[in-house]
Coordinates of C-alpha atoms in Angstrom, one line a residue:
Chain A
M1 CA 128.0 106.5 63.7
R2 CA 125.3 106.7 66.4
P3 CA 121.8 105.2 65.0
T4 CA 118.7 107.6 65.0
H5 CA 115.4 105.7 65.5
T6 CA 112.1 107.2 65.5
L7 CA 109.3 105.4 66.0
A8 CA 105.6 105.9 64.0
C9 CA 103.9 109.0 65.8
L10 CA 100.3 109.2 67.1
T11 CA 98.7 112.4 67.9
A12 CA 98.7 113.9 70.9
L13 CA 94.9 113.4 71.1
W14 CA 95.4 109.7 70.9
A15 CA 98.6 109.5 73.4
C16 CA 97.0 111.4 76.0
G17 CA 94.1 109.2 75.7
M18 CA 96.0 106.0 75.6
F19 CA 98.1 107.2 79.1
A20 CA 94.8 108.2 80.8
A21 CA 93.2 104.9 80.4
C22 CA 96.2 102.5 80.3
S23 CA 99.1 103.7 82.6
T24 CA 98.2 103.6 86.6
M25 CA 102.0 105.0 86.9
P26 CA 101.8 108.9 87.7
Q27 CA 103.0 110.8 84.7
A28 CA 106.5 111.7 84.8
T29 CA 107.3 115.1 83.5
P30 CA 110.4 114.7 81.4
G31 CA 113.5 115.2 83.4
S32 CA 111.4 115.2 86.7
T33 CA 112.6 112.5 89.6
A34 CA 109.2 111.6 90.6
V35 CA 109.2 107.9 91.2
S36 CA 106.8 105.1 91.1
T37 CA 106.5 101.4 90.9
A38 CA 102.8 101.5 89.4
V39 CA 103.3 99.2 86.1
S40 CA 102.6 101.4 82.8
T41 CA 100.6 98.6 80.3
A42 CA 101.1 101.3 77.3
D43 CA 100.3 97.9 75.3
S44 CA 97.5 96.8 77.0
T45 CA 95.2 99.1 73.9
P46 CA 93.4 98.5 71.2
A47 CA 95.5 96.9 68.4
E48 CA 95.6 100.3 66.5
L49 CA 97.5 102.3 69.5
Q50 CA 100.0 99.4 70.2
S51 CA 102.6 101.3 68.3
A52 CA 102.4 104.5 70.5
P53 CA 105.4 105.9 71.7
S54 CA 106.3 104.7 75.1
P55 CA 106.0 107.1 78.0
A56 CA 109.7 106.0 78.1
L57 CA 110.3 108.1 75.0
Q58 CA 107.9 111.3 75.7
G59 CA 109.7 114.1 76.8
N60 CA 111.6 117.1 75.4
A61 CA 114.4 117.2 72.8
G62 CA 117.6 116.5 74.6
D63 CA 115.9 114.7 77.4
L64 CA 118.0 112.0 78.6
V65 CA 116.4 108.7 79.2
A66 CA 117.6 105.0 80.9
L67 CA 116.6 101.9 80.1
V68 CA 117.0 98.6 81.4
F69 CA 115.5 95.8 80.3
I70 CA 114.4 92.8 82.5
S71 CA 112.0 89.5 83.4
H72 CA 110.5 88.6 85.9
E73 CA 112.0 85.2 85.0
C74 CA 115.6 85.7 84.6
P75 CA 117.9 85.0 87.4
I76 CA 120.6 87.4 86.0
A77 CA 118.2 90.0 85.2
N78 CA 116.9 89.5 89.1
A79 CA 120.2 89.1 90.2
M80 CA 121.4 92.6 88.9
V81 CA 118.2 94.4 90.4
P82 CA 120.2 95.9 93.8
D83 CA 122.3 97.5 90.8
I84 CA 119.3 99.0 89.3
L85 CA 118.4 100.5 92.0
D86 CA 122.0 102.0 92.4
L87 CA 121.7 103.1 89.2
A88 CA 118.1 104.7 89.7
N89 CA 119.4 106.6 92.3
E90 CA 122.3 107.6 90.2
A91 CA 120.0 108.5 87.4
R92 CA 118.1 110.8 89.6
A93 CA 121.0 112.9 90.6
L94 CA 122.3 113.1 87.3
G95 CA 118.4 114.1 85.8
I96 CA 118.3 111.5 83.7
R97 CA 114.6 109.3 83.7
L98 CA 115.5 105.3 84.5
Y99 CA 112.7 103.0 83.4
A100 CA 112.9 99.2 84.3
V101 CA 111.3 97.6 81.1
H102 CA 109.9 94.0 81.2
A103 CA 110.7 92.9 77.7
A104 CA 108.5 89.5 77.8
Y105 CA 105.2 89.7 75.8
W106 CA 103.4 87.1 78.1
V107 CA 104.4 89.1 81.3
D108 CA 100.8 90.1 83.1
D109 CA 100.3 93.2 85.3
E110 CA 100.2 91.1 88.4
T111 CA 103.2 89.4 88.0
I112 CA 105.1 92.4 87.1
A113 CA 103.6 94.2 90.4
R114 CA 104.6 90.7 92.5
H115 CA 107.9 91.0 91.1
A116 CA 107.9 95.0 91.9
R117 CA 107.5 94.1 95.7
E118 CA 109.7 91.1 95.8
F119 CA 112.7 92.9 94.7
A120 CA 111.9 95.8 96.0
L121 CA 112.0 98.2 93.0
E122 CA 108.5 99.3 94.6
G123 CA 108.4 102.9 95.0
E124 CA 112.0 103.1 93.5
V125 CA 111.9 102.8 89.7
H126 CA 109.3 103.6 87.0
V127 CA 108.6 99.8 86.1
L128 CA 107.2 99.6 82.5
A129 CA 105.6 96.7 80.4
D130 CA 106.6 96.6 76.8
R131 CA 103.8 93.3 76.1
A132 CA 103.9 94.7 72.5
Q133 CA 107.6 94.6 72.5
S134 CA 107.9 97.7 70.4
L135 CA 110.0 99.7 72.6
T136 CA 112.2 96.9 72.8
R137 CA 112.8 96.4 69.4
T138 CA 113.2 99.9 68.7
V139 CA 115.4 100.3 70.7
G140 CA 117.4 97.4 69.8
A141 CA 117.5 95.6 73.2
T142 CA 117.9 91.4 72.9
V143 CA 118.9 90.2 76.4
T144 CA 117.6 91.0 80.2
P145 CA 119.4 92.2 81.6
E146 CA 120.1 95.3 78.7
G147 CA 120.5 99.2 79.5
A148 CA 120.4 101.5 77.5
V149 CA 120.9 105.4 77.1
L150 CA 118.7 107.6 75.1
R151 CA 118.5 111.3 74.2
L152 CA 115.2 112.1 73.0
D153 CA 114.4 114.6 70.1
G154 CA 110.7 115.8 71.3
R155 CA 108.9 114.0 68.4
G156 CA 108.9 110.4 69.8
G157 CA 112.6 109.3 68.4
F158 CA 115.8 109.4 70.0
E159 CA 119.6 108.9 69.6
R160 CA 121.0 106.1 70.9
L161 CA 123.9 106.4 73.5
Y162 CA 124.8 103.3 74.7
L163 CA 123.2 99.9 74.4
G164 CA 124.6 96.6 76.2
R165 CA 125.0 95.1 79.7
V166 CA 124.6 96.7 82.8
N167 CA 127.4 96.1 84.7
D168 CA 129.9 92.5 85.0
L169 CA 128.5 91.1 87.4
Y170 CA 128.0 88.1 85.2
A171 CA 130.7 86.9 83.3
A172 CA 128.8 83.9 81.8
I173 CA 125.6 82.2 82.7
G174 CA 126.9 80.4 86.3
R175 CA 129.9 82.7 86.6
R176 CA 128.5 85.3 89.3
R177 CA 131.3 87.8 90.6
A178 CA 130.7 88.5 94.2
Q179 CA 130.3 92.5 92.8
P180 CA 130.7 93.7 89.4
T181 CA 134.4 95.5 88.6
M182 CA 132.7 97.7 85.5
H183 CA 130.0 99.9 85.3
D184 CA 128.9 100.4 81.7
L185 CA 125.5 101.9 82.1
R186 CA 126.0 103.7 85.2
D187 CA 129.3 105.3 82.9
A188 CA 127.0 105.6 80.0
M189 CA 124.6 107.8 81.9
R190 CA 127.5 109.4 83.1
A191 CA 129.0 110.6 80.1
A192 CA 125.3 111.2 78.4
K193 CA 125.1 113.8 81.4
S194 CA 128.8 115.7 80.7
G195 CA 127.8 115.7 77.1
A196 CA 130.7 112.9 75.8
A197 CA 130.4 109.9 74.2
A198 CA 129.8 106.5 75.9
A199 CA 133.4 105.2 76.2
R200 CA 131.8 102.5 74.4
P201 CA 128.7 102.3 72.5
F202 CA 127.9 98.6 72.8
A203 CA 128.8 96.0 75.5
Q204 CA 127.8 92.5 75.1
P205 CA 125.4 91.3 77.6
I206 CA 125.4 88.5 79.4
G207 CA 121.7 87.1 80.3
C208 CA 118.3 85.7 79.0
F209 CA 117.3 86.3 75.2
I210 CA 114.4 88.1 74.8
E211 CA 111.9 85.9 73.1
F212 CA 109.9 88.1 70.5
A213 CA 106.4 87.3 69.9
Q214 CA 106.4 88.4 66.3
P215 CA 109.3 88.4 63.7
A216 CA 110.7 91.7 63.8
G217 CA 109.6 92.9 60.4
G218 CA 112.0 95.8 60.2
A219 CA 111.4 97.4 63.4
R220 CA 115.1 97.4 63.8
Chain B
M1 CA 111.8 69.2 58.5
C2 CA 111.9 66.0 61.1
G3 CA 108.7 63.5 60.4
S4 CA 106.7 62.5 63.3
A5 CA 108.8 60.1 64.5
N6 CA 111.8 62.0 64.8
A7 CA 110.3 64.8 66.3
H8 CA 109.0 62.2 68.8
E9 CA 112.5 61.3 69.5
S10 CA 113.6 65.0 69.7
T11 CA 111.4 66.1 72.5
A12 CA 112.2 63.1 74.3
E13 CA 115.6 64.6 74.4
I14 CA 114.7 67.6 76.1
A15 CA 112.6 65.4 78.9
R16 CA 115.7 63.2 79.4
H17 CA 118.2 66.3 79.6
C18 CA 116.5 69.1 80.4
L19 CA 113.4 68.8 82.2
P20 CA 114.9 67.0 85.2
C21 CA 115.8 70.8 86.8
H22 CA 113.7 72.5 84.1
G23 CA 110.4 70.8 84.8
A24 CA 107.8 71.9 87.0
A25 CA 109.0 70.5 89.9
G26 CA 112.6 70.6 89.4
T27 CA 115.3 73.2 90.5
A28 CA 116.0 75.8 87.7
P29 CA 114.1 79.0 88.1
I30 CA 113.5 78.9 84.1
K31 CA 111.0 76.2 83.1
L32 CA 110.7 74.7 79.6
D33 CA 108.3 71.9 80.5
T34 CA 105.2 73.0 78.3
P35 CA 105.4 74.2 74.6
E36 CA 104.4 77.8 75.5
S37 CA 107.0 78.0 78.0
L38 CA 109.7 76.1 75.8
R39 CA 108.6 78.9 72.9
R40 CA 109.2 81.7 75.5
H41 CA 113.1 80.7 76.2
R42 CA 113.8 78.5 73.0
T43 CA 116.5 81.1 71.5
L44 CA 117.9 81.2 75.4
A45 CA 118.0 77.4 75.4
A46 CA 119.1 76.9 72.0
L47 CA 121.9 78.9 72.4
L48 CA 122.9 77.3 75.6
V49 CA 122.9 73.9 74.2
A50 CA 124.4 74.8 71.0
D51 CA 127.7 76.2 73.0
G52 CA 127.7 73.7 75.6
T53 CA 126.9 75.5 78.3
M54 CA 123.7 73.6 78.6
P55 CA 123.4 70.6 80.4
P56 CA 125.9 71.9 82.8
A57 CA 128.1 68.7 82.8
V58 CA 131.1 69.9 84.3
N59 CA 132.6 66.6 84.5
L60 CA 134.6 65.2 81.3
A61 CA 135.4 62.0 82.6
A62 CA 133.0 59.0 82.2
H63 CA 133.1 57.2 85.1
T64 CA 130.5 59.1 87.3
T65 CA 126.4 58.6 87.1
G66 CA 124.5 61.7 87.0
R67 CA 124.3 64.4 84.0
R68 CA 127.3 64.0 80.9
A69 CA 128.7 66.0 77.9
L70 CA 125.8 65.5 75.4
S71 CA 126.9 63.5 72.1
A72 CA 126.7 66.0 68.9
E73 CA 123.7 63.6 67.7
E74 CA 121.8 64.4 71.3
R75 CA 122.7 67.8 71.0
G76 CA 120.9 67.7 67.6
R77 CA 118.4 66.4 68.4
I78 CA 117.5 68.7 71.0
L79 CA 118.3 71.7 69.0
A80 CA 115.8 70.3 66.3
A81 CA 113.4 69.9 68.8
L82 CA 113.5 73.8 70.2
E83 CA 113.0 74.6 66.4
G84 CA 110.0 72.6 66.1
D85 CA 106.5 72.8 67.6
A86 CA 106.1 69.0 69.1
P87 CA 104.9 68.6 72.1
I88 CA 107.2 67.7 75.1
E89 CA 107.1 64.9 76.7
V90 CA 106.5 66.1 80.2
E91 CA 105.3 62.6 82.1
R92 CA 108.7 61.3 81.5
A93 CA 110.8 63.6 83.0
R94 CA 108.7 64.2 85.9
P95 CA 110.7 64.1 89.1
E96 CA 109.8 62.4 92.3
P97 CA 107.4 64.2 94.6
A98 CA 108.4 66.2 97.7
V99 CA 109.0 64.1 100.8
Q100 CA 106.0 64.6 103.0
D101 CA 107.1 62.4 105.5
V102 CA 108.9 63.7 108.7
R103 CA 110.6 60.7 109.4
R104 CA 112.7 61.1 106.4
L105 CA 113.5 64.9 106.7
L106 CA 116.5 66.4 108.0
A107 CA 115.8 70.1 108.2
P108 CA 117.2 72.6 110.6
E109 CA 115.1 74.9 112.5
R110 CA 116.1 78.2 111.7
A111 CA 116.7 79.8 108.4
W112 CA 119.2 82.1 107.4
T113 CA 118.1 85.5 105.7
M114 CA 121.0 86.0 102.8
P115 CA 120.9 89.7 101.3
A116 CA 120.4 90.4 98.0
R117 CA 123.6 91.2 96.7
G118 CA 127.1 90.5 97.4
G119 CA 129.3 87.5 97.0
A120 CA 128.9 84.1 97.5
Q121 CA 128.5 82.7 101.2
L122 CA 129.3 79.9 102.9
R123 CA 126.4 79.4 105.9
T124 CA 126.5 75.8 107.8
F125 CA 123.0 74.8 109.5
V126 CA 122.7 72.0 112.3
A127 CA 119.4 69.6 112.3
P128 CA 119.2 66.7 114.7
T129 CA 118.5 63.0 113.3
D130 CA 118.2 59.4 114.4
A131 CA 120.7 56.9 114.1
R132 CA 120.2 55.5 110.3
R133 CA 121.8 53.5 107.4
I134 CA 121.0 55.5 104.0
R135 CA 121.8 55.1 100.7
G136 CA 122.0 59.1 100.1
I137 CA 120.0 62.1 100.1
R138 CA 118.0 64.1 98.1
W139 CA 116.1 67.8 98.0
A140 CA 112.6 67.0 100.3
D141 CA 111.6 69.4 97.4
P142 CA 113.3 70.3 94.3
A143 CA 111.0 73.3 93.5
E144 CA 112.1 75.1 96.5
L145 CA 115.9 75.5 94.9
A146 CA 114.3 77.3 91.7
Q147 CA 114.0 80.7 93.7
S148 CA 116.7 79.9 96.6
P149 CA 119.8 81.1 96.6
I150 CA 121.2 77.8 97.5
R151 CA 123.9 76.1 94.9
F152 CA 125.8 73.2 96.8
A153 CA 124.9 71.7 99.7
S154 CA 127.4 69.3 101.9
L155 CA 126.8 67.4 105.1
A156 CA 128.8 65.4 107.7
V157 CA 127.9 63.7 111.2
D158 CA 128.6 65.7 114.3
T159 CA 127.9 63.6 117.4
R160 CA 129.4 65.4 119.7
G161 CA 127.2 68.5 119.4
V162 CA 130.3 71.3 118.0
F163 CA 128.3 72.9 115.5
R164 CA 125.5 73.5 117.8
R165 CA 127.4 75.0 120.4
L166 CA 129.2 77.1 117.9
E167 CA 125.6 78.2 116.6
A168 CA 124.7 79.2 120.0
A169 CA 127.8 80.8 121.1
S170 CA 127.7 83.0 118.1
R171 CA 125.3 85.5 119.0
A172 CA 123.5 86.9 121.8
E173 CA 120.3 86.5 121.3
V174 CA 117.9 84.6 118.7
T175 CA 116.6 86.5 115.9
E176 CA 114.0 85.7 113.0
G177 CA 116.5 84.9 110.1
D178 CA 120.0 84.3 111.4
G179 CA 120.0 80.5 111.6
G180 CA 123.2 78.3 111.1
V181 CA 126.8 80.3 111.3
E182 CA 129.3 81.4 108.5
S183 CA 131.6 78.6 108.7
M184 CA 132.7 75.5 106.8
G185 CA 130.9 72.7 107.6
N186 CA 134.2 70.6 108.5
V187 CA 133.6 68.7 111.7
G188 CA 137.2 68.0 113.2
A189 CA 138.9 65.6 110.9
T190 CA 135.5 64.6 108.8
P191 CA 135.0 67.0 105.7
S192 CA 131.7 68.5 104.9
G193 CA 130.4 65.8 102.1
A194 CA 131.1 62.7 104.4
I195 CA 127.4 61.9 103.8
G196 CA 127.0 62.9 100.6
A197 CA 126.4 66.5 98.8
L198 CA 123.3 67.9 96.7
S199 CA 123.8 71.1 94.3
R200 CA 121.1 72.9 91.8
V201 CA 122.1 70.2 89.3
A202 CA 122.1 67.4 91.3
S203 CA 118.7 66.8 93.0
E204 CA 119.6 63.6 94.4
C205 CA 123.0 61.5 95.8
V206 CA 122.6 57.9 95.8
L207 CA 125.4 55.3 96.7
P208 CA 125.9 52.6 94.5
R209 CA 124.4 49.3 95.8
G210 CA 125.9 47.1 98.2
F211 CA 127.3 50.8 99.9
H212 CA 125.9 53.1 102.6
F213 CA 126.2 56.0 105.1
E214 CA 126.0 55.3 108.6
I215 CA 124.3 57.7 110.3
P216 CA 124.9 57.7 114.3
R217 CA 122.2 59.4 116.3
G218 CA 123.0 63.3 117.1
D219 CA 123.5 66.1 114.6
V220 CA 123.8 66.4 111.1
V221 CA 125.4 69.9 109.5
V222 CA 124.8 71.3 106.4
E223 CA 127.1 73.4 104.8
V224 CA 125.6 75.4 101.9
L225 CA 127.0 77.4 99.5
A226 CA 124.8 80.4 98.4
E227 CA 124.5 83.3 95.6
P228 CA 122.6 86.1 96.2
I229 CA 119.6 86.5 93.7
G230 CA 118.9 90.3 94.4
R231 CA 116.5 90.2 96.8
T232 CA 116.6 89.3 100.7
A233 CA 116.2 85.4 100.8
S234 CA 115.4 82.9 103.2
V235 CA 118.0 79.8 103.4
L236 CA 117.0 76.7 104.8
P237 CA 118.4 73.5 103.1
R238 CA 115.3 70.7 103.7
I239 CA 116.7 67.4 102.7
A240 CA 115.8 63.8 102.7
W241 CA 117.0 60.4 103.5
I242 CA 116.9 57.5 101.0
E243 CA 117.1 54.4 102.9
D244 CA 115.9 51.8 100.3
A245 CA 117.7 48.9 99.7
V246 CA 120.5 48.9 102.8
D247 CA 121.1 45.2 103.6
D248 CA 123.7 43.8 105.7
S249 CA 126.2 43.2 103.5
S250 CA 126.3 46.5 102.6
R251 CA 129.8 48.5 103.4
P252 CA 130.1 51.6 105.1
V253 CA 131.1 54.4 103.1
R254 CA 133.4 57.0 104.4
A255 CA 135.6 60.3 103.5
I256 CA 138.9 61.5 103.0
A257 CA 139.4 64.9 103.0
M258 CA 142.3 66.1 101.0
P259 CA 142.1 70.1 101.3
V260 CA 144.1 73.0 100.2
S261 CA 145.4 73.7 103.2
T262 CA 148.2 76.9 102.3
L263 CA 147.1 78.6 99.6
A264 CA 148.5 81.8 99.1
L265 CA 147.6 83.1 95.6
E266 CA 149.6 86.3 94.7
A267 CA 147.4 88.9 92.6
A268 CA 147.7 88.6 88.8
T269 CA 149.0 84.8 89.2
C270 CA 148.1 81.5 88.8
Q271 CA 149.0 78.6 90.6
T272 CA 148.4 74.7 90.8
Q273 CA 148.2 72.7 93.7
R274 CA 148.8 69.3 93.5
L275 CA 146.9 67.2 96.6
Q276 CA 148.1 63.4 97.2
H277 CA 146.5 60.7 99.7
A278 CA 148.4 57.5 100.0
V279 CA 146.0 54.7 100.5
S280 CA 147.3 52.0 103.0
R281 CA 144.8 49.3 102.4
D282 CA 142.6 48.4 99.2
V283 CA 139.7 50.5 99.3
D284 CA 136.8 51.1 96.8
I285 CA 136.1 54.3 96.0
V286 CA 132.3 55.4 95.2
G287 CA 132.4 59.2 94.9
I288 CA 134.2 62.3 94.5
M289 CA 133.2 66.0 95.5
V290 CA 135.4 69.1 94.4
K291 CA 134.4 72.1 96.3
G292 CA 135.8 75.1 95.7
G293 CA 135.6 79.1 95.0
A294 CA 135.6 81.7 92.6
F295 CA 139.4 81.2 92.4
L296 CA 139.2 77.4 91.5
R297 CA 139.2 76.9 88.0
S298 CA 140.0 73.3 87.0
A299 CA 140.3 69.9 88.8
R300 CA 141.6 66.5 87.9
V301 CA 141.4 64.1 90.3
T302 CA 143.1 60.4 89.5
A303 CA 143.5 57.2 91.1
G304 CA 145.5 55.1 88.4
V305 CA 142.5 56.9 86.1
A306 CA 141.2 59.9 85.6
L307 CA 137.9 59.9 88.3
V308 CA 136.7 63.9 87.6
D309 CA 138.5 65.8 84.8
I310 CA 136.9 69.4 85.4
P311 CA 138.9 71.5 83.0
D312 CA 135.9 74.7 83.6
F313 CA 134.6 74.6 87.1
R314 CA 131.9 76.4 87.8
M315 CA 131.0 76.7 91.5
A316 CA 127.0 77.6 90.5
F317 CA 127.1 74.1 88.3
N318 CA 128.8 72.1 90.6
E319 CA 127.5 68.7 91.7
P320 CA 128.9 65.3 94.1
F321 CA 130.4 62.5 91.3
I322 CA 129.3 59.1 92.2
L323 CA 131.0 56.6 90.6
R324 CA 128.9 54.0 88.3
A325 CA 131.0 51.4 89.2
P326 CA 133.2 51.5 92.9
H327 CA 137.0 52.1 91.5
R328 CA 139.6 50.0 93.3
V329 CA 142.4 51.1 94.8
P330 CA 145.0 49.2 96.1
A331 CA 147.5 49.4 99.4
G332 CA 150.0 51.5 98.5
G333 CA 148.2 53.3 95.8
A334 CA 147.2 57.0 95.3
I335 CA 144.6 59.4 95.0
V336 CA 146.0 62.6 93.7
A337 CA 143.9 66.0 92.8
E338 CA 145.1 68.3 90.5
L339 CA 143.7 72.2 91.4
G340 CA 144.3 75.0 89.1
F341 CA 143.6 78.3 90.7
D342 CA 143.6 81.7 88.4
N343 CA 143.8 85.2 90.4
T344 CA 144.5 87.3 87.7
A345 CA 142.0 89.3 85.4
D346 CA 141.2 86.9 83.3
N347 CA 139.5 85.3 85.9
P348 CA 135.6 85.4 84.9
Q349 CA 134.6 85.5 88.8
Q350 CA 137.7 87.8 89.7
P351 CA 135.7 90.1 92.6
S352 CA 138.8 92.6 92.5
V353 CA 140.0 95.4 90.2
P354 CA 143.2 95.0 90.4
P355 CA 143.2 91.2 91.7
Q356 CA 144.4 90.9 95.4
P357 CA 146.6 88.4 97.0
V358 CA 144.0 85.3 98.1
S359 CA 145.0 82.8 100.8
A360 CA 142.6 80.3 102.3
G361 CA 139.1 81.1 103.6
L362 CA 136.4 81.9 103.0
P363 CA 134.5 82.9 99.9
P364 CA 134.0 85.3 98.4
F365 CA 137.4 86.8 98.7
G366 CA 138.7 83.6 100.2
E367 CA 139.2 80.0 98.6
D368 CA 138.2 77.3 100.9
A369 CA 138.9 74.4 97.7
I370 CA 138.7 71.1 99.3
V371 CA 138.7 67.6 97.7
V372 CA 136.0 64.6 99.1
V373 CA 136.8 61.2 98.4
L374 CA 133.9 58.7 99.4
Y375 CA 135.3 55.1 99.8
A376 CA 134.7 52.1 101.4
E377 CA 137.4 49.5 102.8
V378 CA 137.4 46.3 100.9
A379 CA 138.0 44.4 104.0
P380 CA 136.7 46.5 106.8
S381 CA 138.2 46.3 110.5
R382 CA 135.8 45.2 113.0

């Protein structure tokens, strides 16, 4: 049974206004292969707009989106950045939009931009800030790094095809392999593209727990 | 809910057990030194404290200084503090400031640039030194470790300049970021670690009072175990000497090397290697180091009693073990090390699928395990 999630909808006018005002990232046409590392700060808007659909969830029905929740502070998430870059290349080849999503409520734009430069995400991966943590909650991520593959419904909602670890580079805190031997998120992307179900819809991620600023409040 | 006195005690436990590494000037990348930073990481911190991962005390034997496993009461107090809002006592855990005095510094001239990905690597650096007697070593600035690939560094004296020549011969021309050589840091029969070691979880390595390392003029080689951190990163181990309280009655400390020299791990097998060193005269053991790679899973070192007992070896959390008090081994006694290796798919750090045969060699696909025992003769020969 795959859960289907739907975000609170905003009018198209609100959404367009928000992105025009707040996103410095070139708008990715759903299914396009455009890349950017400019930070989308979709949540740095007035409170009434903070439940707006994330740009990651904008698109046509059937579009596939991959998310990797990251943290500039988490050493495990950072160690996996080269793998995320590989995934971005694979996603482009598959026609899947991939976003790296900063899930911390306290991270600022300057920190995100510096992190993108230091870790060579710049120019390679769409980077989103989810300070409101609405995308993080809606998708169900709890750890960085954690990946998800979604099929959009075209109305701001999605079907979650996969959630969990990116790969098995880390078996536990302090236990890093020389190289990953299982590539869960990559395999889930490939399965989604082929129309097959992921071999496992969930794989336990290892990393840093995402601290939420507010209680869940029924968002999940 | 705890009263204020208990809350105070709880946050003191965090200061005592967490902030030496997770303070502003500590080696850990995640900081827990303010109420806000603690709030940002409290779920992770609570989970890792609850399951015993943190603080990372790997040695269950109780004879050593440094970190140890928490008692149930201490663990409970930390967990209570993580759930509360009492301010943390930052002052109590503030580590010593960075060493600025160049006369106390041991610093290789050139850094090595570690790639963003791949396995753990050994890199050995050379730095010159004057003759001196030292009680121990420490990171020159522990905060440098927070964003560094360095996991462990061990030192040995190289009076004949072997590694300096090796470094010069290893490259046709000097380029930025190619400092050091890919090699273990043993110098002839002298094991790396003979004059101490440091790690992410051991910012200093200090001998008991009455003992010292004798450092002759020449070179010191610094063997570094480093793990990629997701971006290219400069590796340059900067170390400071600790020279206090070394007097004429102090005894020099030497090292016994107990290497695993003939390792042959078949694929999908486990193996225990038993190493034994016969002691020919009375000695006082003052420290032990166990070094190993991805295939080393357990280590136990005994000399009449268990001195080191590591049931779950993690090279990322490894540290040198200095004994609280010297342990005497009489002539005719033995030091025994039992090292457990795992080359099965169940090894959480297994780099190969399916597992491949492993032999002695450099990480990440070789295994270079060694036990280094620091000792002083009871009646030193002159």
